[in-house]
Coordinates of C-alpha atoms in Angstrom, one line a residue:
Chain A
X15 CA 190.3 120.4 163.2
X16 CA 191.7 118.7 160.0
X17 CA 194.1 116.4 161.6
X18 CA 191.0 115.3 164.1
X19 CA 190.8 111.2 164.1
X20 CA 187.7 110.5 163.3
X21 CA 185.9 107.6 161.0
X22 CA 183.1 108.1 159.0
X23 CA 181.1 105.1 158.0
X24 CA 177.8 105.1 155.7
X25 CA 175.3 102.5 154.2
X26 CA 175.4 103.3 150.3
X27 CA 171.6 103.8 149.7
X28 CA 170.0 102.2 147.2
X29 CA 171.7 99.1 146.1
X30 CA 169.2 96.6 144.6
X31 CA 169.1 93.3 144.8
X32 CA 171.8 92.0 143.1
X33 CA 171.4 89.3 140.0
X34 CA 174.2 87.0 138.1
X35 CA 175.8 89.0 135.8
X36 CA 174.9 92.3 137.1
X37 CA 177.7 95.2 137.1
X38 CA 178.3 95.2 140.9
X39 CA 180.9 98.1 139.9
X40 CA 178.4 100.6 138.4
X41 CA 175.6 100.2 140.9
X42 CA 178.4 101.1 143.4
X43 CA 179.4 104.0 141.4
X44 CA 175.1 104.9 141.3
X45 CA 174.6 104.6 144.7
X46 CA 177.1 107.1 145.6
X47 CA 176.1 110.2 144.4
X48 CA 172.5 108.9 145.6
X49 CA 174.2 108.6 149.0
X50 CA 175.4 112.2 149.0
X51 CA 178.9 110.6 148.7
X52 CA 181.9 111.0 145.8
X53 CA 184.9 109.3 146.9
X54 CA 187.9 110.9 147.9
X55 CA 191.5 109.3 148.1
X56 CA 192.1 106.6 151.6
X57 CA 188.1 105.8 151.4
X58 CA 187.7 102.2 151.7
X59 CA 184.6 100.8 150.5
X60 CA 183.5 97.2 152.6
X61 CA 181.7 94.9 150.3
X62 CA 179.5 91.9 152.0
X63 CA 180.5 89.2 149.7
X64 CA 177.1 88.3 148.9
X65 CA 176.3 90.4 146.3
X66 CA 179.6 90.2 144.8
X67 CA 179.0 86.4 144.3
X68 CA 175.9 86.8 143.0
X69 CA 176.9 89.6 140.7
X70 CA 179.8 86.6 139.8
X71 CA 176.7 83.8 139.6
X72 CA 178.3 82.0 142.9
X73 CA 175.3 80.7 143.4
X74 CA 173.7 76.9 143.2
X75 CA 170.2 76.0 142.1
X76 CA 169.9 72.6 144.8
X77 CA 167.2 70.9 142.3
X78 CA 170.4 70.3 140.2
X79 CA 172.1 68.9 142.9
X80 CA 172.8 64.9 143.5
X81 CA 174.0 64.6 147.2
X82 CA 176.7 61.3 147.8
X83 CA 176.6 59.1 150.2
X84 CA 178.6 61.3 152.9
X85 CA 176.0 64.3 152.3
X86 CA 173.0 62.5 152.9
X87 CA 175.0 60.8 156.3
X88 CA 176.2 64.4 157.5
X89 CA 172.6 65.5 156.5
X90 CA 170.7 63.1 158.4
X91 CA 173.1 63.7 161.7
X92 CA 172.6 67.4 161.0
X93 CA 169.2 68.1 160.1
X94 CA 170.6 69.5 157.1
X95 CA 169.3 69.4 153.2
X96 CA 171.7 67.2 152.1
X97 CA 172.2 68.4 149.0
X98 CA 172.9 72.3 150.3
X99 CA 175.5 69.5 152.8
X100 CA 176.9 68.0 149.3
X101 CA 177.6 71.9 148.2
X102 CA 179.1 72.7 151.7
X103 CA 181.6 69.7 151.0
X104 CA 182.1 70.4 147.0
X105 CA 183.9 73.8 148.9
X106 CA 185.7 71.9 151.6
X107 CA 189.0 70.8 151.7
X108 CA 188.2 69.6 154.8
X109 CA 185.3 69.4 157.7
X110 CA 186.8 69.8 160.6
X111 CA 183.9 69.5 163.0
X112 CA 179.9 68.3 162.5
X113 CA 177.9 69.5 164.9
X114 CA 174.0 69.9 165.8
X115 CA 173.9 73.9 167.0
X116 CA 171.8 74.2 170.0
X117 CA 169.1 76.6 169.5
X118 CA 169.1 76.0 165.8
X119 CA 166.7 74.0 163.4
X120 CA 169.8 72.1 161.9
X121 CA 173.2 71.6 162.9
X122 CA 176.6 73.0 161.4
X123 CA 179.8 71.5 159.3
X124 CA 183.1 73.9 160.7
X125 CA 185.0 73.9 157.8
X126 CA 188.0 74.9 155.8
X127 CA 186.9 76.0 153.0
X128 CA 189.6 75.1 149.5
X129 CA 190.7 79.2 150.1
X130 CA 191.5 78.2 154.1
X131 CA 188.3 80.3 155.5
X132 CA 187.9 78.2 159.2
X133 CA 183.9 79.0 158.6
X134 CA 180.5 77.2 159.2
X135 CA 179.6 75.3 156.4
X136 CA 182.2 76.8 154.4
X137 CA 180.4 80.1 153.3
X138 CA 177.2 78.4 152.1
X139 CA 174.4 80.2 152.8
X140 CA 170.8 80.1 151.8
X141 CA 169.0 83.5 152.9
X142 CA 168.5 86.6 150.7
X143 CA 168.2 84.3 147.6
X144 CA 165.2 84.5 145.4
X145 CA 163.7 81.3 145.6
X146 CA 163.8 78.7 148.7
X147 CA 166.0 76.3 146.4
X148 CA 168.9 78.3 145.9
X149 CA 172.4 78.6 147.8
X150 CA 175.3 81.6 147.3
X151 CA 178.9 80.7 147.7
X152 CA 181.9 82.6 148.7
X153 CA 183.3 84.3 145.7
X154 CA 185.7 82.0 143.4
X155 CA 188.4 84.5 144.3
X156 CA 188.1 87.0 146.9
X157 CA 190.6 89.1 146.7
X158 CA 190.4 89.3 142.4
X159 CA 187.0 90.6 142.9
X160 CA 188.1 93.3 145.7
X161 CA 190.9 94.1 142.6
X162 CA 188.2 94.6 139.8
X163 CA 185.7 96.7 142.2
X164 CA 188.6 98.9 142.5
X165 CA 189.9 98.7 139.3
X166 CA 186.3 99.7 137.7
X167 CA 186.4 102.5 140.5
X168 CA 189.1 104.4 139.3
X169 CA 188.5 103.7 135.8
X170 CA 185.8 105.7 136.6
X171 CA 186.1 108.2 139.7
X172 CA 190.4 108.5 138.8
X173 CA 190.1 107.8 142.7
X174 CA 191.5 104.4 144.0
X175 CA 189.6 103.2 147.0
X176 CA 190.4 100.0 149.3
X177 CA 187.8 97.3 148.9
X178 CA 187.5 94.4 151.3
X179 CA 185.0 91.6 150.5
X180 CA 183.7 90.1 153.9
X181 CA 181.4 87.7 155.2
X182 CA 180.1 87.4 158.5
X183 CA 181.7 84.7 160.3
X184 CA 181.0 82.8 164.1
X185 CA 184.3 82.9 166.1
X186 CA 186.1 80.1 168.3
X187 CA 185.4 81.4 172.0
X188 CA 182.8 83.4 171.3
X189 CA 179.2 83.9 170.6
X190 CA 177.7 86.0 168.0
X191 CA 178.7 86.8 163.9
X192 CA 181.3 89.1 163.2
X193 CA 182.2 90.3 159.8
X194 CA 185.4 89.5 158.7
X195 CA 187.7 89.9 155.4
X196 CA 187.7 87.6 152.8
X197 CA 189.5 89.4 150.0
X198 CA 191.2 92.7 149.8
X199 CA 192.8 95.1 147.5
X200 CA 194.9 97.7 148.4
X201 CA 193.9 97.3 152.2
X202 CA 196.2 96.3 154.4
X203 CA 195.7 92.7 156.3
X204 CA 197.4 92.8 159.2
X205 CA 199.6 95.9 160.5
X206 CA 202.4 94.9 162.2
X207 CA 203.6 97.4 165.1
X208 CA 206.0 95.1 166.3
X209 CA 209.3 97.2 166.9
X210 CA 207.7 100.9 166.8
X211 CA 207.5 102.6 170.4
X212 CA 204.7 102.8 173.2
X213 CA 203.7 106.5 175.1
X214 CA 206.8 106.0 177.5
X215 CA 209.2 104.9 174.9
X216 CA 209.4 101.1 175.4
X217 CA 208.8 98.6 172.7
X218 CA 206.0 97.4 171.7
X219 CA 205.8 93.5 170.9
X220 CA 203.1 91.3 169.5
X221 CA 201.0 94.3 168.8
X222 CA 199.8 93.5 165.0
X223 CA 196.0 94.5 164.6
X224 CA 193.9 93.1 161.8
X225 CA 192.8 95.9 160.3
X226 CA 191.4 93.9 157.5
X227 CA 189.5 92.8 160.3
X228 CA 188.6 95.4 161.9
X229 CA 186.9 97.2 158.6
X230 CA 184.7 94.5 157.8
X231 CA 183.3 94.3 161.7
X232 CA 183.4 98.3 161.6
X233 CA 181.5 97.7 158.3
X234 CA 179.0 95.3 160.0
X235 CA 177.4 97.6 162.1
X236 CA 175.9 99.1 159.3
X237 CA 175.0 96.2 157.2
X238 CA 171.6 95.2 158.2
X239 CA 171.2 91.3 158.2
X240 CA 168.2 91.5 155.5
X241 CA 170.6 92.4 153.3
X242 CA 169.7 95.9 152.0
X243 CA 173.0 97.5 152.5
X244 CA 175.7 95.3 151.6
X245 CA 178.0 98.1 150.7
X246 CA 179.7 100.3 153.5
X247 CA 182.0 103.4 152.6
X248 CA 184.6 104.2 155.3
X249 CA 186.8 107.7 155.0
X250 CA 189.3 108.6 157.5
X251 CA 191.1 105.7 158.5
X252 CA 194.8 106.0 158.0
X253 CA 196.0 103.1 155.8
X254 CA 199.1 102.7 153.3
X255 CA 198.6 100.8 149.8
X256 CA 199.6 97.2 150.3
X257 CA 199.5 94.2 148.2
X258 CA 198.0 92.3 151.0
X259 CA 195.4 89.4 150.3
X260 CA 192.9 88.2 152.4
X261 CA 194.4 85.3 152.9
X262 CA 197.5 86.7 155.1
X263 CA 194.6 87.3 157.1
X264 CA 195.0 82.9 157.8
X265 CA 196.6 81.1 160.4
X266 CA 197.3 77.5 159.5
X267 CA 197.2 74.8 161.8
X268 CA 200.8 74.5 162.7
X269 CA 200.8 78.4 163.5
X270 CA 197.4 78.1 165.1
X271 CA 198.2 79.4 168.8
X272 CA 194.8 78.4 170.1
X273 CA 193.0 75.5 171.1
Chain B
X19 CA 168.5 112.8 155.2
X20 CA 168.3 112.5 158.9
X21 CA 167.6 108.8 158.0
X22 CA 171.0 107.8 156.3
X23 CA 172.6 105.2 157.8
X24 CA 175.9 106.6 158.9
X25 CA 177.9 106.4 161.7
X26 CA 180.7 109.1 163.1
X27 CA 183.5 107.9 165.5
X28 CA 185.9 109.8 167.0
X29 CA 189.1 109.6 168.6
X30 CA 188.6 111.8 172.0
X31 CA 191.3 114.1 172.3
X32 CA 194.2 114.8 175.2
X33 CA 193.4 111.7 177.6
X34 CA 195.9 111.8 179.9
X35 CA 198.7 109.0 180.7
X36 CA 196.4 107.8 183.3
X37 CA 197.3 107.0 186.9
X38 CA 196.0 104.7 189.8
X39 CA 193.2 106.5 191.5
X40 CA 192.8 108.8 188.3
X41 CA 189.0 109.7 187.9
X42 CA 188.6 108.3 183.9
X43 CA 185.0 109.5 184.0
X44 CA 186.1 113.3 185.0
X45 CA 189.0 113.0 182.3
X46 CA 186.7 111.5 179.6
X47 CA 184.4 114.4 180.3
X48 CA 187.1 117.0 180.1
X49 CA 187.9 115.5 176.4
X50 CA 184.5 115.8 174.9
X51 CA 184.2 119.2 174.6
X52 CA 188.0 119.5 173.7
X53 CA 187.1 117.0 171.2
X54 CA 184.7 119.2 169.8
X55 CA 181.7 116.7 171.1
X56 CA 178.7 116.6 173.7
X57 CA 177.1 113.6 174.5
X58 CA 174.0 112.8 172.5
X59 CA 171.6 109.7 173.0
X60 CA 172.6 106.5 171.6
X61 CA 176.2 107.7 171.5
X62 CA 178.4 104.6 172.7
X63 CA 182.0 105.2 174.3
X64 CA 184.8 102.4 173.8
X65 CA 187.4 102.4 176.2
X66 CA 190.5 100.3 176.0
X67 CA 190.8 98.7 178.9
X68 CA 194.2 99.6 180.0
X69 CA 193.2 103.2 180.8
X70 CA 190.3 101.2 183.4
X71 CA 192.3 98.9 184.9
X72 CA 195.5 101.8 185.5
X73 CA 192.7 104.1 187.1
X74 CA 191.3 100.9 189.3
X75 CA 195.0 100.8 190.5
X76 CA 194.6 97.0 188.6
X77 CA 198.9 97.0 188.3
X78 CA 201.3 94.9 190.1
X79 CA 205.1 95.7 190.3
X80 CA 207.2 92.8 189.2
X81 CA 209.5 93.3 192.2
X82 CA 206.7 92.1 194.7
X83 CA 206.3 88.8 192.7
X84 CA 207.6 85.6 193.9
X85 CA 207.2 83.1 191.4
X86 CA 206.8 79.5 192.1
X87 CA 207.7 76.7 190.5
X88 CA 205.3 76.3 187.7
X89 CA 206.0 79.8 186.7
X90 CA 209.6 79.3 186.8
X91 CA 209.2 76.2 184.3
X92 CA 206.9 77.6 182.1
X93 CA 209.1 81.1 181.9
X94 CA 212.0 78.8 181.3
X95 CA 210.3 77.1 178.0
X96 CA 208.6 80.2 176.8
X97 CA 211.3 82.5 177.8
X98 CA 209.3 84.7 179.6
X99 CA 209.9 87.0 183.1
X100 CA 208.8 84.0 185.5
X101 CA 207.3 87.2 187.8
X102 CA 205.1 87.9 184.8
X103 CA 204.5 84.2 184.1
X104 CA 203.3 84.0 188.3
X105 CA 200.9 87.4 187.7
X106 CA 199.4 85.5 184.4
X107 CA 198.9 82.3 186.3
X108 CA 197.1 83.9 189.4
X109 CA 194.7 85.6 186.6
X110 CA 193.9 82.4 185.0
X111 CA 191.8 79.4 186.3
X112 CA 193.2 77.4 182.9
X113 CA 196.2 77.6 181.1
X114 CA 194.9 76.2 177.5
X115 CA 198.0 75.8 175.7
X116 CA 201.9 77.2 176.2
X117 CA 203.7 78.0 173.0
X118 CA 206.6 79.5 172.0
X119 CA 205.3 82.6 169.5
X120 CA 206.5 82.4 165.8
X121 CA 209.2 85.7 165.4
X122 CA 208.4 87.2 168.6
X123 CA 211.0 87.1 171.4
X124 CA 208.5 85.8 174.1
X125 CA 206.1 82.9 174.3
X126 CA 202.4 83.1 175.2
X127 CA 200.4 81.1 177.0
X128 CA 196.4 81.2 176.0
X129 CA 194.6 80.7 179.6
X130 CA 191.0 80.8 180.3
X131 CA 191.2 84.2 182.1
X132 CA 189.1 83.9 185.7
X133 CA 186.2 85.7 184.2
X134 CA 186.2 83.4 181.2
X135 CA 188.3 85.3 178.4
X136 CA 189.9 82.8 176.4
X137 CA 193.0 85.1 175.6
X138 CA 196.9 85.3 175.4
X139 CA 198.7 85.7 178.6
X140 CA 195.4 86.2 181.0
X141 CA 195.2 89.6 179.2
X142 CA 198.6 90.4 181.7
X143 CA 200.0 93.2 179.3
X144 CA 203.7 95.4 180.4
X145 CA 203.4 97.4 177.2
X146 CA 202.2 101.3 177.9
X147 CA 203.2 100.8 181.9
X148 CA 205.2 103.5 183.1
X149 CA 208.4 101.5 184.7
X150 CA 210.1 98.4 183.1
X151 CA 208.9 96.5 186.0
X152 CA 204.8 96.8 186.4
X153 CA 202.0 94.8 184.4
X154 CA 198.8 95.7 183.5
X155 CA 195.5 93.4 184.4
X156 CA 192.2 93.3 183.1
X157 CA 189.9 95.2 185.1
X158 CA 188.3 93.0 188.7
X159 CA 185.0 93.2 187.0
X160 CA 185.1 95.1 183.5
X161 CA 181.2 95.3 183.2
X162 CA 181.3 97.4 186.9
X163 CA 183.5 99.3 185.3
X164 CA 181.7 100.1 181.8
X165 CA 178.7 100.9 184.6
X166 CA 180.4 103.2 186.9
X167 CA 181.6 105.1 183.7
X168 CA 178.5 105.4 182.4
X169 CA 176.3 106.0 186.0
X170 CA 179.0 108.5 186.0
X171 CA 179.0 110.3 182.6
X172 CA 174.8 110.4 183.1
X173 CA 175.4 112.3 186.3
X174 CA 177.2 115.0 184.4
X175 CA 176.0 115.4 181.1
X176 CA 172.1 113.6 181.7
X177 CA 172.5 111.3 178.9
X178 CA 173.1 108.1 179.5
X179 CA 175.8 106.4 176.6
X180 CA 176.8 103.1 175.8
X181 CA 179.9 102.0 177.2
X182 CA 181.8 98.8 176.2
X183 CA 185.4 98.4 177.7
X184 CA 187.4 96.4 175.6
X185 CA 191.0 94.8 174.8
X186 CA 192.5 93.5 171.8
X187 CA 192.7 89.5 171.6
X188 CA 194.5 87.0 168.9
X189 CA 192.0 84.8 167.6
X190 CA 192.2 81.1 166.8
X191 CA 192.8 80.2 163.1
X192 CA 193.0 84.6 162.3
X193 CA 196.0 86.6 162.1
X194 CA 196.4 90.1 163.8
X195 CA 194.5 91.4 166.8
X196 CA 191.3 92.7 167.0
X197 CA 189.7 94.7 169.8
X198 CA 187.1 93.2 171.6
X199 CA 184.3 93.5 174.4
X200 CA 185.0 92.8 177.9
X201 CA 183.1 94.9 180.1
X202 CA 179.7 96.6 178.6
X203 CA 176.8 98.7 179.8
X204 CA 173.6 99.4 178.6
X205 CA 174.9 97.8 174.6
X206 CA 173.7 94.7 173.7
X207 CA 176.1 91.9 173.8
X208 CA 174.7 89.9 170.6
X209 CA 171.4 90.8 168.6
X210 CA 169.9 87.4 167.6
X211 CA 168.3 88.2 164.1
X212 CA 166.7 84.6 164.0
X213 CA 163.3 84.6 163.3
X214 CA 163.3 88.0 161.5
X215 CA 162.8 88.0 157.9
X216 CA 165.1 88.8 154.9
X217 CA 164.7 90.8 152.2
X218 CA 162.6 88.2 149.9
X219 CA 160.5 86.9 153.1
X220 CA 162.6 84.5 154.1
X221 CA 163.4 83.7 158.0
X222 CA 166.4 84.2 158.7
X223 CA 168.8 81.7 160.8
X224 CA 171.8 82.0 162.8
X225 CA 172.0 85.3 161.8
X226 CA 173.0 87.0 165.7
X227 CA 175.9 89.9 164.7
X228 CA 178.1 90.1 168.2
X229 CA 177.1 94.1 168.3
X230 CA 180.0 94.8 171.2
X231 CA 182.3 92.4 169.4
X232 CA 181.5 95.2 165.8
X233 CA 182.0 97.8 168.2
X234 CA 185.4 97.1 170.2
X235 CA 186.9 96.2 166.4
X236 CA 185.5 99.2 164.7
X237 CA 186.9 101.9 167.9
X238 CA 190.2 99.7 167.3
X239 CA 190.6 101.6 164.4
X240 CA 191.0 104.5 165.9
X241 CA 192.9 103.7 169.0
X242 CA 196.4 103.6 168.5
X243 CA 198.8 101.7 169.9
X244 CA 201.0 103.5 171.6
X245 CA 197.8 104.1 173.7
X246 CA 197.2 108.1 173.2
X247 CA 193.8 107.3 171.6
X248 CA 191.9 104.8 174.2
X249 CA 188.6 106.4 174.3
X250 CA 186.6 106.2 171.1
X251 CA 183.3 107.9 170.8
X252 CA 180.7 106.2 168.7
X253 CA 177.9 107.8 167.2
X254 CA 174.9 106.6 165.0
X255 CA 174.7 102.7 166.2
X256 CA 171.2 101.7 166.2
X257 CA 170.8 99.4 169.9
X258 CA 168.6 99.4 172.5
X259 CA 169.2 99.4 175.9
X260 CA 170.2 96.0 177.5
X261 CA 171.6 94.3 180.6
X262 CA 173.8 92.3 178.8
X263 CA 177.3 91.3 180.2
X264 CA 180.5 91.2 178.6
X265 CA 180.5 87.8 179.5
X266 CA 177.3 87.1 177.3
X267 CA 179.8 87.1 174.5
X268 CA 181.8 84.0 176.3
X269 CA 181.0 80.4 174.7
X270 CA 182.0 77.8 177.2
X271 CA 184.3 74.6 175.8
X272 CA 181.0 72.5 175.7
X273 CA 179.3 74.9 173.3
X274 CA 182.4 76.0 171.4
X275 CA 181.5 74.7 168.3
X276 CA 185.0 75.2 166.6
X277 CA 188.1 73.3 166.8

């Protein structure tokens, strides 16, 4: 049946590992003939952020890294590399927490990261990169990188997919990663059903999923933690083109309803 | 390829409004082949919890309530139905913070639910309840039910699915809602990655996706919320078989590493 809801999700095959200045865009538009896949109009294509920072050269060689006097503090407290601690805090507006992780070999810095990511040690992260002494950052700009993906997309397919850029992120509350958005284009963060009707008529309030959100932990399921498929094509979810960023995905303090 | 890494979900088709006493397992078994689906090994089925907890008769008319005097108060300042305010409070061993909610005509209170759940209102929801005047609660025990559904779908069909019950919860420092895992059998809760390797060799760390988490928010997509939608069938997840708990997913305050 054509009006059936379903989702289909699939790993683009094929993506190598990705080096600075490498065309994130046409290895995209490789793997997906390679995965048996052309896009059509409403796919949405899920993007960990890793390789697009690397593609961007987000990344840090630590040998050329002098760590201050806080780094080499929060280091020692942490069990942490101070100079990978001095990159965590060149990100930071702010640390909001320092704290040894049980069950880990070194601690974690909660911060907000300068784009207002609540995130452990502010999107640094050391694995998948070549080389022990390297770190990857979050992309300078999220959501401009989600713009040009999309942008070199329909240059070249004439099709214009939703990106979202994600990283996996631990919760407040909760144990385990989820992925979450970082940047978008076209996607919509947050839909707000707030004045639409239930099954029996009645209004429904507060009822605003993330569906920025939910794509990227959708997404995760299928992006295997070694890295090999960072790029996730989703077709069928019903979406309308927004102008939404990833960072109306952000609750600031003030509006921050938890503890 | 049989090997691509893809995964189908599906929206099952023509649940019912259901009903206290309402058999969910016999009505989710009628909608799989109306759905155009059988059951297949490793398949996982989401259910929103509301559909659980109306079959487990978990409802309470607000014109049974009495509320006392803390409910009064806090209705008062949060302008809230003080009934509702007393159901949320007899759900909750915590109230964690009461706050009036930013355009929305209500308050919330964020309580530490009795099973743990750090979520709005004790996960006490009116919205989708036939009648003005009855509430909705989380299921007694939501990983009894994800087991009875399941003991009871293996009965009929001789595969045995996944099955993660779920709601959708705020989250601290995040806009929007996001679906999440409350009850689960047979899925794994959280898949701790540490100690595997990465693509160059590497061991990886703190790398432990929250595979029910992925799950709930990816079937989220597809359950809408006016509530026709709340059983989601997922197809293609590679998990093993666990005896993990929904409450496996629950940090406690002294291990909360966030702010």
């Amino acid at each position: 049946m054509a009006d059936r809801r379903q989702i289909l999700m699939r790993a683009l095959e094929g993506i190598p590992e990705v080096q600075p200045g490498d065309d994130l865009g046409a290895l995209v538009l490789e793997a997906l003939p390679r995965s048996g896949l052309a896009l059509e109009d409403g796919d949405i294509l899920v993007v960990a952020h890793k390789v697009v920072s690397k593609a961007e050269g987000r990344m840090v060689n630590l040998a050329t890294v002098e760590p201050g006097a806080e780094a080499v503090a929060l280091a020692r407290e942490l069990k942490k590399d101070p100079r990978k601690v001095e990159v965590i805090l060149g990100e930071s507006d702010e640390v909001l927490r320092a704290r040894r992780h049980p069950g880990r070999p070194e601690g974690v810095l909660i911060c907000r990261h300068r784009l207002g990511f609540i995130c452990a040690n502010a999107g640094v992260d050391e694995s998948n990169v070549p080389g022990a002494d390297w770190v990857v950052l979050l992309p300078e700009d999220p959501d401009a990188s989600a713009r040009n993906l999309r942008d070199q997309l329909e240059r070249a397919t004439g099709r214009k997919p939703g990106v979202v850029v994600t990283d996996t992120f631990g919760r407040p509350w909760r144990r385990g990663l989820v992925n979450v958005a970082l940047g978008l284009a076209g996607v919509p963060a947050v839909v707000d059903a707030a004045g639409t009707l239930d099954a029996q008529g009645r209004t429904l309030t507060a009822t605003a999923p993330a569906v920025a959100d939910e794509l990227a932990a959708a997404a995760g399921l299928l992006m295997d933690k070694a890295g090999q498929t960072p790029v996730v094509l989703v077709r069928g979810v019903r979406w309308g083109e927004t102008g939404d960023s990833g960072r109306d995905l952000l609750r600031g303090r003030a509006e921050n309803l938890f503890p």
